[in-house]
mmCIF file of C-alpha atoms in Angstrom:
data_model
loop_
_atom_site.group_PDB
_atom_site.id
_atom_site.type_symbol
_atom_site.label_atom_id
_atom_site.label_comp_id
_atom_site.label_asym_id
_atom_site.label_seq_id
_atom_site.Cartn_x
_atom_site.Cartn_y
_atom_site.Cartn_z
ATOM 1 C CA MET A 1 -5.400 -70.070 -34.020
ATOM 2 C CA ILE A 2 -4.647 -68.481 -37.401
ATOM 3 C CA GLU A 3 -1.222 -68.667 -39.029
ATOM 4 C CA PRO A 4 0.417 -65.211 -39.099
ATOM 5 C CA VAL A 5 1.172 -63.669 -42.495
ATOM 6 C CA GLN A 6 4.838 -63.616 -43.475
ATOM 7 C CA LEU A 7 5.632 -60.044 -44.496
ATOM 8 C CA PRO A 8 8.524 -59.140 -46.805
ATOM 9 C CA GLU A 9 11.429 -57.038 -45.638
ATOM 10 C CA PRO A 10 11.602 -54.227 -44.675
ATOM 11 C CA TRP A 11 7.966 -54.432 -43.529
ATOM 12 C CA ARG A 12 8.661 -57.168 -40.994
ATOM 13 C CA ASN A 13 11.315 -54.924 -39.400
ATOM 14 C CA ALA A 14 8.993 -51.936 -38.951
ATOM 15 C CA ARG A 15 9.140 -50.319 -35.513
ATOM 16 C CA LEU A 16 5.760 -51.441 -34.198
ATOM 17 C CA THR A 17 4.811 -50.933 -30.557
ATOM 18 C CA VAL A 18 1.824 -52.882 -29.258
ATOM 19 C CA VAL A 19 0.187 -51.031 -26.349
ATOM 20 C CA VAL A 20 -1.591 -53.415 -23.969
ATOM 21 C CA PRO A 21 -3.512 -51.766 -21.085
ATOM 22 C CA THR A 22 -3.927 -54.051 -18.083
ATOM 23 C CA TYR A 23 -5.962 -54.216 -14.909
ATOM 24 C CA ASN A 24 -6.058 -57.576 -13.143
ATOM 25 C CA GLU A 25 -4.739 -59.576 -16.106
ATOM 26 C CA ALA A 26 -1.919 -61.444 -14.327
ATOM 27 C CA ARG A 27 -2.867 -64.821 -15.787
ATOM 28 C CA ASN A 28 -3.542 -63.629 -19.334
ATOM 29 C CA LEU A 29 -0.593 -61.258 -19.812
ATOM 30 C CA PRO A 30 2.196 -63.873 -20.116
ATOM 31 C CA VAL A 31 0.206 -65.698 -22.801
ATOM 32 C CA VAL A 32 -0.427 -62.463 -24.731
ATOM 33 C CA VAL A 33 3.238 -61.469 -24.578
ATOM 34 C CA GLU A 34 4.431 -64.929 -25.609
ATOM 35 C CA ARG A 35 2.176 -64.932 -28.663
ATOM 36 C CA LEU A 36 3.149 -61.376 -29.620
ATOM 37 C CA LEU A 37 6.885 -62.020 -29.398
ATOM 38 C CA ALA A 38 6.502 -65.206 -31.440
ATOM 39 C CA LEU A 39 5.212 -63.216 -34.428
ATOM 40 C CA PRO A 40 7.518 -62.848 -37.458
ATOM 41 C CA LEU A 41 7.936 -59.126 -36.731
ATOM 42 C CA SER A 42 11.481 -58.386 -35.586
ATOM 43 C CA GLY A 43 10.724 -54.716 -34.888
ATOM 44 C CA LEU A 44 7.778 -55.446 -32.581
ATOM 45 C CA THR A 45 7.894 -54.352 -28.945
ATOM 46 C CA VAL A 46 5.219 -54.651 -26.274
ATOM 47 C CA LEU A 47 4.333 -51.785 -23.951
ATOM 48 C CA VAL A 48 2.223 -52.823 -20.960
ATOM 49 C CA ALA A 49 0.309 -49.945 -19.343
ATOM 50 C CA ASP A 50 -0.743 -51.262 -15.949
ATOM 51 C CA ASP A 51 -3.137 -49.423 -13.643
ATOM 52 C CA ASN A 52 -1.640 -50.665 -10.363
ATOM 53 C CA SER A 53 -3.531 -53.961 -10.603
ATOM 54 C CA PRO A 54 -4.334 -55.523 -7.209
ATOM 55 C CA ASP A 55 -3.680 -59.022 -8.599
ATOM 56 C CA GLY A 56 -0.004 -58.288 -9.276
ATOM 57 C CA THR A 57 -0.184 -57.760 -13.046
ATOM 58 C CA GLY A 58 2.400 -54.990 -12.747
ATOM 59 C CA GLU A 59 4.894 -57.353 -11.131
ATOM 60 C CA VAL A 60 4.203 -59.967 -13.813
ATOM 61 C CA ALA A 61 4.856 -57.314 -16.457
ATOM 62 C CA ASP A 62 8.146 -56.317 -14.814
ATOM 63 C CA LYS A 63 9.275 -59.946 -14.830
ATOM 64 C CA LEU A 64 8.419 -60.253 -18.517
ATOM 65 C CA ALA A 65 10.412 -57.083 -19.216
ATOM 66 C CA GLN A 66 13.417 -58.614 -17.448
ATOM 67 C CA GLU A 67 13.065 -61.829 -19.440
ATOM 68 C CA HIS A 68 12.751 -59.929 -22.754
ATOM 69 C CA PRO A 69 14.947 -56.814 -22.451
ATOM 70 C CA GLY A 70 14.287 -54.279 -25.165
ATOM 71 C CA ARG A 71 11.166 -56.041 -26.374
ATOM 72 C CA VAL A 72 8.847 -55.630 -23.387
ATOM 73 C CA ARG A 73 8.464 -52.343 -21.518
ATOM 74 C CA VAL A 74 6.170 -51.423 -18.645
ATOM 75 C CA LEU A 75 4.365 -48.185 -17.865
ATOM 76 C CA HIS A 76 3.164 -48.183 -14.258
ATOM 77 C CA ARG A 77 0.216 -45.880 -13.647
ATOM 78 C CA ALA A 78 -0.941 -44.728 -10.207
ATOM 79 C CA GLY A 79 -4.356 -46.367 -10.329
ATOM 80 C CA LYS A 80 -7.399 -47.245 -12.384
ATOM 81 C CA GLU A 81 -8.331 -44.151 -14.382
ATOM 82 C CA GLY A 82 -10.056 -45.797 -17.324
ATOM 83 C CA LEU A 83 -9.084 -47.502 -20.557
ATOM 84 C CA GLY A 84 -8.877 -44.233 -22.466
ATOM 85 C CA ARG A 85 -6.355 -42.659 -20.099
ATOM 86 C CA ALA A 86 -4.246 -45.830 -20.142
ATOM 87 C CA TYR A 87 -4.160 -45.763 -23.932
ATOM 88 C CA VAL A 88 -3.345 -42.060 -24.116
ATOM 89 C CA ASP A 89 -0.381 -42.542 -21.768
ATOM 90 C CA GLY A 90 0.748 -45.734 -23.502
ATOM 91 C CA ILE A 91 0.471 -44.381 -27.026
ATOM 92 C CA GLY A 92 2.204 -41.177 -25.990
ATOM 93 C CA ARG A 93 5.104 -43.170 -24.555
ATOM 94 C CA ALA A 94 5.314 -45.302 -27.712
ATOM 95 C CA LEU A 95 5.513 -42.203 -29.913
ATOM 96 C CA ASP A 96 8.146 -40.619 -27.661
ATOM 97 C CA ASP A 97 10.193 -43.827 -27.940
ATOM 98 C CA GLY A 98 10.217 -43.634 -31.741
ATOM 99 C CA ALA A 99 7.498 -46.071 -32.820
ATOM 100 C CA GLU A 100 6.602 -45.836 -36.506
ATOM 101 C CA TYR A 101 3.362 -47.750 -35.953
ATOM 102 C CA VAL A 102 1.317 -48.255 -32.797
ATOM 103 C CA ALA A 103 -1.104 -51.108 -32.203
ATOM 104 C CA GLN A 104 -3.853 -51.301 -29.602
ATOM 105 C CA MET A 105 -5.088 -54.593 -28.227
ATOM 106 C CA ASP A 106 -6.710 -56.036 -25.109
ATOM 107 C CA ALA A 107 -4.880 -58.286 -22.670
ATOM 108 C CA ASP A 108 -7.767 -60.754 -22.314
ATOM 109 C CA LEU A 109 -6.977 -62.721 -25.510
ATOM 110 C CA SER A 110 -10.164 -61.584 -27.234
ATOM 111 C CA HIS A 111 -7.961 -60.111 -29.979
ATOM 112 C CA PRO A 112 -5.833 -62.647 -31.897
ATOM 113 C CA PRO A 113 -2.177 -61.485 -31.888
ATOM 114 C CA GLU A 114 -1.556 -63.611 -34.997
ATOM 115 C CA ALA A 115 -3.714 -61.178 -37.016
ATOM 116 C CA LEU A 116 -1.251 -58.315 -36.464
ATOM 117 C CA PRO A 117 1.168 -59.077 -39.355
ATOM 118 C CA GLY A 118 -1.730 -59.109 -41.811
ATOM 119 C CA MET A 119 -3.097 -55.873 -40.366
ATOM 120 C CA LEU A 120 0.340 -54.257 -40.622
ATOM 121 C CA GLY A 121 0.639 -55.446 -44.207
ATOM 122 C CA ALA A 122 -2.748 -53.893 -45.012
ATOM 123 C CA LEU A 123 -1.614 -50.609 -43.469
ATOM 124 C CA LEU A 124 1.694 -50.538 -45.317
ATOM 125 C CA SER A 125 0.204 -51.474 -48.676
ATOM 126 C CA THR A 126 -2.407 -48.695 -48.588
ATOM 127 C CA GLN A 127 -2.673 -45.033 -47.658
ATOM 128 C CA ALA A 128 -4.709 -45.851 -44.548
ATOM 129 C CA GLY A 129 -3.984 -43.983 -41.331
ATOM 130 C CA VAL A 130 -5.375 -46.845 -39.263
ATOM 131 C CA VAL A 131 -6.352 -50.467 -39.844
ATOM 132 C CA ILE A 132 -9.065 -51.917 -37.617
ATOM 133 C CA GLY A 133 -9.453 -55.585 -36.778
ATOM 134 C CA SER A 134 -13.202 -55.685 -37.310
ATOM 135 C CA ARG A 135 -15.899 -58.045 -36.085
ATOM 136 C CA TYR A 136 -18.553 -56.676 -38.403
ATOM 137 C CA VAL A 137 -17.133 -56.654 -41.923
ATOM 138 C CA PRO A 138 -17.584 -59.685 -44.211
ATOM 139 C CA GLY A 139 -15.407 -62.481 -42.864
ATOM 140 C CA GLY A 140 -15.423 -61.117 -39.312
ATOM 141 C CA GLN A 141 -16.604 -63.487 -36.590
ATOM 142 C CA LEU A 142 -17.739 -63.501 -32.980
ATOM 143 C CA ASP A 143 -16.903 -66.371 -30.656
ATOM 144 C CA GLU A 144 -19.964 -68.558 -30.142
ATOM 145 C CA ALA A 145 -19.267 -68.336 -26.398
ATOM 146 C CA TRP A 146 -19.724 -64.560 -26.385
ATOM 147 C CA PRO A 147 -22.902 -63.927 -24.317
ATOM 148 C CA LEU A 148 -26.046 -62.869 -26.137
ATOM 149 C CA TYR A 149 -26.415 -59.695 -24.078
ATOM 150 C CA ARG A 150 -22.862 -58.640 -25.025
ATOM 151 C CA ARG A 151 -23.644 -59.233 -28.699
ATOM 152 C CA ALA A 152 -26.802 -57.156 -28.388
ATOM 153 C CA LEU A 153 -25.006 -54.368 -26.493
ATOM 154 C CA SER A 154 -22.184 -54.220 -29.037
ATOM 155 C CA GLY A 155 -24.547 -54.225 -32.010
ATOM 156 C CA TRP A 156 -26.767 -51.556 -30.469
ATOM 157 C CA ALA A 157 -23.777 -49.369 -29.536
ATOM 158 C CA ASN A 158 -22.432 -49.431 -33.089
ATOM 159 C CA LEU A 159 -25.840 -48.583 -34.560
ATOM 160 C CA TYR A 160 -26.417 -45.827 -31.994
ATOM 161 C CA VAL A 161 -23.052 -44.142 -32.541
ATOM 162 C CA HIS A 162 -23.194 -44.498 -36.316
ATOM 163 C CA THR A 163 -26.627 -42.860 -36.391
ATOM 164 C CA LEU A 164 -25.470 -39.882 -34.328
ATOM 165 C CA LEU A 165 -21.972 -39.323 -35.734
ATOM 166 C CA ARG A 166 -22.296 -40.633 -39.315
ATOM 167 C CA VAL A 167 -18.873 -42.270 -39.215
ATOM 168 C CA ARG A 168 -18.457 -44.859 -41.962
ATOM 169 C CA ILE A 169 -16.994 -47.636 -39.871
ATOM 170 C CA ARG A 170 -18.797 -50.888 -39.199
ATOM 171 C CA ASP A 171 -17.003 -51.691 -35.947
ATOM 172 C CA LEU A 172 -16.953 -48.282 -34.286
ATOM 173 C CA THR A 173 -16.234 -49.687 -30.839
ATOM 174 C CA ALA A 174 -13.340 -51.902 -31.994
ATOM 175 C CA GLY A 175 -10.287 -51.950 -29.740
ATOM 176 C CA PHE A 176 -7.894 -53.895 -32.004
ATOM 177 C CA LYS A 177 -6.089 -51.697 -34.511
ATOM 178 C CA ILE A 178 -2.785 -50.388 -35.891
ATOM 179 C CA TRP A 179 -2.101 -46.674 -36.376
ATOM 180 C CA ARG A 180 0.519 -44.820 -38.354
ATOM 181 C CA ALA A 181 2.489 -42.605 -35.991
ATOM 182 C CA ASP A 182 1.845 -39.591 -38.234
ATOM 183 C CA ALA A 183 -1.918 -40.113 -37.987
ATOM 184 C CA LEU A 184 -1.736 -40.232 -34.193
ATOM 185 C CA ARG A 185 0.310 -37.036 -34.090
ATOM 186 C CA ASP A 186 -2.182 -35.349 -36.409
ATOM 187 C CA ILE A 187 -5.082 -36.365 -34.167
ATOM 188 C CA GLY A 188 -3.231 -35.045 -31.117
ATOM 189 C CA LEU A 189 -3.617 -37.097 -27.957
ATOM 190 C CA GLU A 190 -4.181 -33.883 -26.006
ATOM 191 C CA ARG A 191 -7.546 -33.591 -27.773
ATOM 192 C CA VAL A 192 -8.777 -36.943 -26.482
ATOM 193 C CA GLN A 193 -10.786 -36.736 -23.259
ATOM 194 C CA SER A 194 -12.677 -40.044 -23.054
ATOM 195 C CA ASN A 195 -11.907 -42.213 -20.056
ATOM 196 C CA GLY A 196 -13.583 -45.547 -20.800
ATOM 197 C CA TYR A 197 -14.425 -47.617 -23.857
ATOM 198 C CA SER A 198 -15.748 -44.509 -25.624
ATOM 199 C CA PHE A 199 -12.067 -43.698 -26.232
ATOM 200 C CA GLN A 200 -12.306 -45.977 -29.266
ATOM 201 C CA VAL A 201 -15.223 -43.998 -30.698
ATOM 202 C CA GLU A 202 -13.515 -40.656 -30.071
ATOM 203 C CA MET A 203 -10.346 -41.753 -31.855
ATOM 204 C CA HIS A 204 -12.315 -43.027 -34.853
ATOM 205 C CA TYR A 205 -14.365 -39.827 -34.962
ATOM 206 C CA LEU A 206 -11.257 -37.622 -34.873
ATOM 207 C CA ALA A 207 -9.516 -39.689 -37.542
ATOM 208 C CA THR A 208 -12.565 -39.324 -39.789
ATOM 209 C CA LYS A 209 -12.904 -35.578 -39.188
ATOM 210 C CA LEU A 210 -9.234 -35.091 -40.021
ATOM 211 C CA GLY A 211 -9.532 -37.038 -43.269
ATOM 212 C CA HIS A 212 -7.544 -40.152 -42.472
ATOM 213 C CA THR A 213 -8.448 -43.291 -44.380
ATOM 214 C CA ILE A 214 -9.736 -46.032 -42.100
ATOM 215 C CA LEU A 215 -9.512 -49.616 -43.305
ATOM 216 C CA GLU A 216 -11.323 -52.540 -41.667
ATOM 217 C CA VAL A 217 -10.101 -56.116 -42.010
ATOM 218 C CA PRO A 218 -11.956 -59.146 -40.627
ATOM 219 C CA ILE A 219 -10.909 -60.887 -37.424
ATOM 220 C CA ARG A 220 -12.389 -63.535 -35.181
ATOM 221 C CA PHE A 221 -13.217 -61.998 -31.804
ATOM 222 C CA GLU A 222 -12.768 -64.480 -28.974
ATOM 223 C CA GLU A 223 -14.405 -64.602 -25.562
ATOM 224 C CA ARG A 224 -11.929 -63.628 -22.833
ATOM 225 C CA ARG A 225 -9.961 -66.609 -21.539
ATOM 226 C CA ASP A 226 -9.749 -65.627 -17.866
ATOM 227 C CA GLY A 227 -10.891 -62.871 -15.503
ATOM 228 C CA LEU A 228 -13.882 -60.545 -15.659
ATOM 229 C CA SER A 229 -15.028 -57.850 -18.064
ATOM 230 C CA LYS A 230 -14.187 -54.283 -16.985
ATOM 231 C CA MET A 231 -17.464 -52.902 -18.375
ATOM 232 C CA THR A 232 -19.295 -50.975 -15.620
ATOM 233 C CA THR A 233 -22.532 -49.003 -15.430
ATOM 234 C CA ALA A 234 -20.536 -45.756 -15.351
ATOM 235 C CA THR A 235 -18.726 -46.815 -18.514
ATOM 236 C CA LYS A 236 -22.017 -47.536 -20.267
ATOM 237 C CA ILE A 237 -23.384 -44.117 -19.286
ATOM 238 C CA GLU A 238 -20.238 -42.367 -20.515
ATOM 239 C CA SER A 239 -20.462 -44.258 -23.795
ATOM 240 C CA ALA A 240 -24.121 -43.306 -24.268
ATOM 241 C CA LEU A 241 -23.425 -39.596 -23.733
ATOM 242 C CA MET A 242 -20.175 -39.466 -25.657
ATOM 243 C CA PRO A 243 -21.537 -38.967 -29.224
ATOM 244 C CA PHE A 244 -23.304 -35.759 -28.139
ATOM 245 C CA LYS A 245 -20.171 -34.527 -26.372
ATOM 246 C CA LEU A 246 -17.987 -35.301 -29.364
ATOM 247 C CA ARG A 247 -20.069 -33.219 -31.744
ATOM 248 C CA THR A 248 -19.696 -30.241 -29.395
ATOM 249 C CA ARG A 249 -16.115 -30.850 -28.278
ATOM 250 C CA HIS A 250 -14.703 -31.205 -31.794
ATOM 251 C CA ARG A 251 -17.039 -28.897 -33.691
ATOM 252 C CA ASN A 252 -14.141 -26.619 -34.706
ATOM 253 C CA ILE A 253 -12.331 -29.440 -36.476
ATOM 254 C CA GLU A 254 -13.346 -29.241 -40.106
ATOM 255 C CA ASP A 255 -13.885 -32.405 -42.128
ATOM 256 C CA ARG A 256 -11.098 -32.804 -44.671
#
């Protein structure tokens, strides 16, 4: 586990909301929340967006909110509608609640919470609209336990999308990042239509088209600690078709 960066004031007091979508993450969520709240970021809050998990993740989240009033909030959604919809609802709630910065991260402990202060520092010390925790820039690492087929799928997906969309990001499918609130409002969540993992690609594509600077910093990506991957065949098909849809859907947005 890396040692979190100690940011100067007022950066450490920035109103940062970390949106964590969950579906059957009852065992991982308390660990994620504990590590997030231990960070030297006094303005950090956690927003759990739970899709009515059958394993009781929503109830676990409610208990955490009771134990940490004001620092943990819960958004209960009616059912499993896809990662993209969970993020749109969660990010929208964070913006409505006054977040200055919004982070995205998975609940399966594949993203190291301790990297967030450094990512926030990179955002605040540059003009970037978003900072990505990247697996594929120099210094980025993949857990040796990550299966070979997942490595191949991730590498192929990034090459495929980059070839079709010409977006200058090495980790196009990354799900660990921090946004400026103004960048998110400029993108407009109402524009985003992706349901699954292709949400990440659509957000990166829109940010690029609208002229926002995207900065990638290296992280170590860990294999999930518990539970199963949510990647399905339908998700893979959506992701394969998405680059073609994006070029049509957002063709009226001019590159800045």
